[in-house]
PDB file of C-alpha atoms and ligand atoms in Angstrom:
ATOM      1  CA  MET A  18      67.540  79.972 115.900  1.00  0.00           C
ATOM      2  CA  LYS A  19      66.228  78.733 112.684  1.00  0.00           C
ATOM      3  CA  THR A  20      66.152  75.118 111.562  1.00  0.00           C
ATOM      4  CA  GLN A  21      67.788  73.967 108.389  1.00  0.00           C
ATOM      5  CA  LYS A  22      64.329  73.238 107.093  1.00  0.00           C
ATOM      6  CA  GLN A  23      63.340  76.975 107.673  1.00  0.00           C
ATOM      7  CA  ILE A  24      66.395  78.124 106.210  1.00  0.00           C
ATOM      8  CA  SER A  25      65.798  75.965 103.155  1.00  0.00           C
ATOM      9  CA  LYS A  26      62.245  77.017 102.736  1.00  0.00           C
ATOM     10  CA  GLN A  27      63.301  80.826 103.127  1.00  0.00           C
ATOM     11  CA  ARG A  28      66.085  80.360 100.446  1.00  0.00           C
ATOM     12  CA  GLU A  29      63.348  78.824  98.049  1.00  0.00           C
ATOM     13  CA  MET A  30      61.255  81.897  98.734  1.00  0.00           C
ATOM     14  CA  ILE A  31      63.967  84.462  98.155  1.00  0.00           C
ATOM     15  CA  GLU A  32      65.073  82.424  94.905  1.00  0.00           C
ATOM     16  CA  PHE A  33      61.628  82.617  93.683  1.00  0.00           C
ATOM     17  CA  THR A  34      61.379  86.479  94.220  1.00  0.00           C
ATOM     18  CA  ILE A  35      64.746  86.864  92.420  1.00  0.00           C
ATOM     19  CA  ASP A  36      63.342  84.936  89.380  1.00  0.00           C
ATOM     20  CA  ALA A  37      60.202  87.069  89.453  1.00  0.00           C
ATOM     21  CA  GLN A  38      62.264  90.408  89.710  1.00  0.00           C
ATOM     22  CA  ARG A  39      64.531  89.053  86.878  1.00  0.00           C
ATOM     23  CA  ASN A  40      61.597  88.542  84.690  1.00  0.00           C
ATOM     24  CA  MET A  41      60.203  92.082  85.325  1.00  0.00           C
ATOM     25  CA  LEU A  42      63.509  93.385  84.519  1.00  0.00           C
ATOM     26  CA  LYS A  43      63.592  91.394  81.149  1.00  0.00           C
ATOM     27  CA  PHE A  44      60.039  92.851  80.557  1.00  0.00           C
ATOM     28  CA  LEU A  45      61.037  96.300  81.226  1.00  0.00           C
ATOM     29  CA  GLN A  46      63.933  95.977  78.947  1.00  0.00           C
ATOM     30  CA  THR A  47      61.669  94.985  76.064  1.00  0.00           C
ATOM     31  CA  LYS A  48      59.762  98.383  76.620  1.00  0.00           C
ATOM     32  CA  CYS A  49      63.067 100.352  76.308  1.00  0.00           C
ATOM     33  CA  THR A  50      64.314 101.520  72.952  1.00  0.00           C
ATOM     34  CA  HIS A  51      67.760 102.104  74.440  1.00  0.00           C
ATOM     35  CA  PRO A  52      68.088 105.721  73.108  1.00  0.00           C
ATOM     36  CA  ASN A  53      71.104 106.329  75.323  1.00  0.00           C
ATOM     37  CA  VAL A  54      72.993 103.204  74.511  1.00  0.00           C
ATOM     38  CA  VAL A  55      76.701 103.218  74.927  1.00  0.00           C
ATOM     39  CA  SER A  56      78.689 101.190  72.595  1.00  0.00           C
ATOM     40  CA  GLN A  57      82.267 100.059  72.917  1.00  0.00           C
ATOM     41  CA  TYR A  58      84.196  98.704  70.047  1.00  0.00           C
ATOM     42  CA  LYS A  59      86.239  95.599  71.124  1.00  0.00           C
ATOM     43  CA  ALA A  60      88.914  93.697  69.195  1.00  0.00           C
ATOM     44  CA  ASP A  61      90.963  90.486  69.752  1.00  0.00           C
ATOM     45  CA  THR A  62      93.822  90.801  67.261  1.00  0.00           C
ATOM     46  CA  GLY A  63      97.314  89.654  66.817  1.00  0.00           C
ATOM     47  CA  ASN A  64      96.310  85.991  66.651  1.00  0.00           C
ATOM     48  CA  TYR A  65      99.124  83.948  64.866  1.00  0.00           C
ATOM     49  CA  ASP A  66      96.119  82.887  62.627  1.00  0.00           C
ATOM     50  CA  LYS A  67      94.431  86.005  61.378  1.00  0.00           C
ATOM     51  CA  SER A  68      91.145  84.341  60.708  1.00  0.00           C
ATOM     52  CA  GLN A  69      90.814  83.942  64.510  1.00  0.00           C
ATOM     53  CA  ASP A  70      90.971  87.696  65.090  1.00  0.00           C
ATOM     54  CA  ARG A  71      87.730  89.063  66.233  1.00  0.00           C
ATOM     55  CA  TYR A  72      85.943  92.194  66.368  1.00  0.00           C
ATOM     56  CA  TRP A  73      82.737  93.150  68.005  1.00  0.00           C
ATOM     57  CA  VAL A  74      80.755  95.690  69.808  1.00  0.00           C
ATOM     58  CA  GLU A  75      79.495  95.858  73.015  1.00  0.00           C
ATOM     59  CA  PHE A  76      76.299  97.769  73.884  1.00  0.00           C
ATOM     60  CA  ARG A  77      74.922  98.827  77.291  1.00  0.00           C
ATOM     61  CA  CYS A  78      71.795 100.831  78.006  1.00  0.00           C
ATOM     62  CA  PRO A  79      72.198 102.790  80.940  1.00  0.00           C
ATOM     63  CA  ASP A  80      68.609 103.226  81.487  1.00  0.00           C
ATOM     64  CA  CYS A  81      67.315  99.609  81.365  1.00  0.00           C
ATOM     65  CA  GLY A  82      70.705  98.072  82.235  1.00  0.00           C
ATOM     66  CA  LYS A  83      70.404  95.687  79.248  1.00  0.00           C
ATOM     67  CA  GLN A  84      73.840  94.441  77.794  1.00  0.00           C
ATOM     68  CA  TRP A  85      74.464  92.690  74.667  1.00  0.00           C
ATOM     69  CA  MET A  86      77.121  92.364  72.043  1.00  0.00           C
ATOM     70  CA  GLU A  87      77.320  92.107  68.246  1.00  0.00           C
ATOM     71  CA  ASP A  88      79.951  90.683  66.131  1.00  0.00           C
ATOM     72  CA  GLN A  89      81.427  93.072  63.336  1.00  0.00           C
TER      73      GLN A  89
HETATM   74 ZN1   ZN B 116      67.375 100.274  77.459  1.00  0.00          ZN
END
């Protein structure tokens, strides 16, 4: 049986490693040129005010897992 203090300490350690892994992933993604990127064209149209309509493209790299979007 763990004490609350032990649980709290262990959670801190886990969160620390998650942060470290996330940074490693970000670094890996800067090394990738995303040659197999998948793009998906998205639209939010039909707004009463046409100027509110939005078009954007969602990109996802299947290799490094990076996801981002660009407005059209
Ligand atoms: Zn990539």
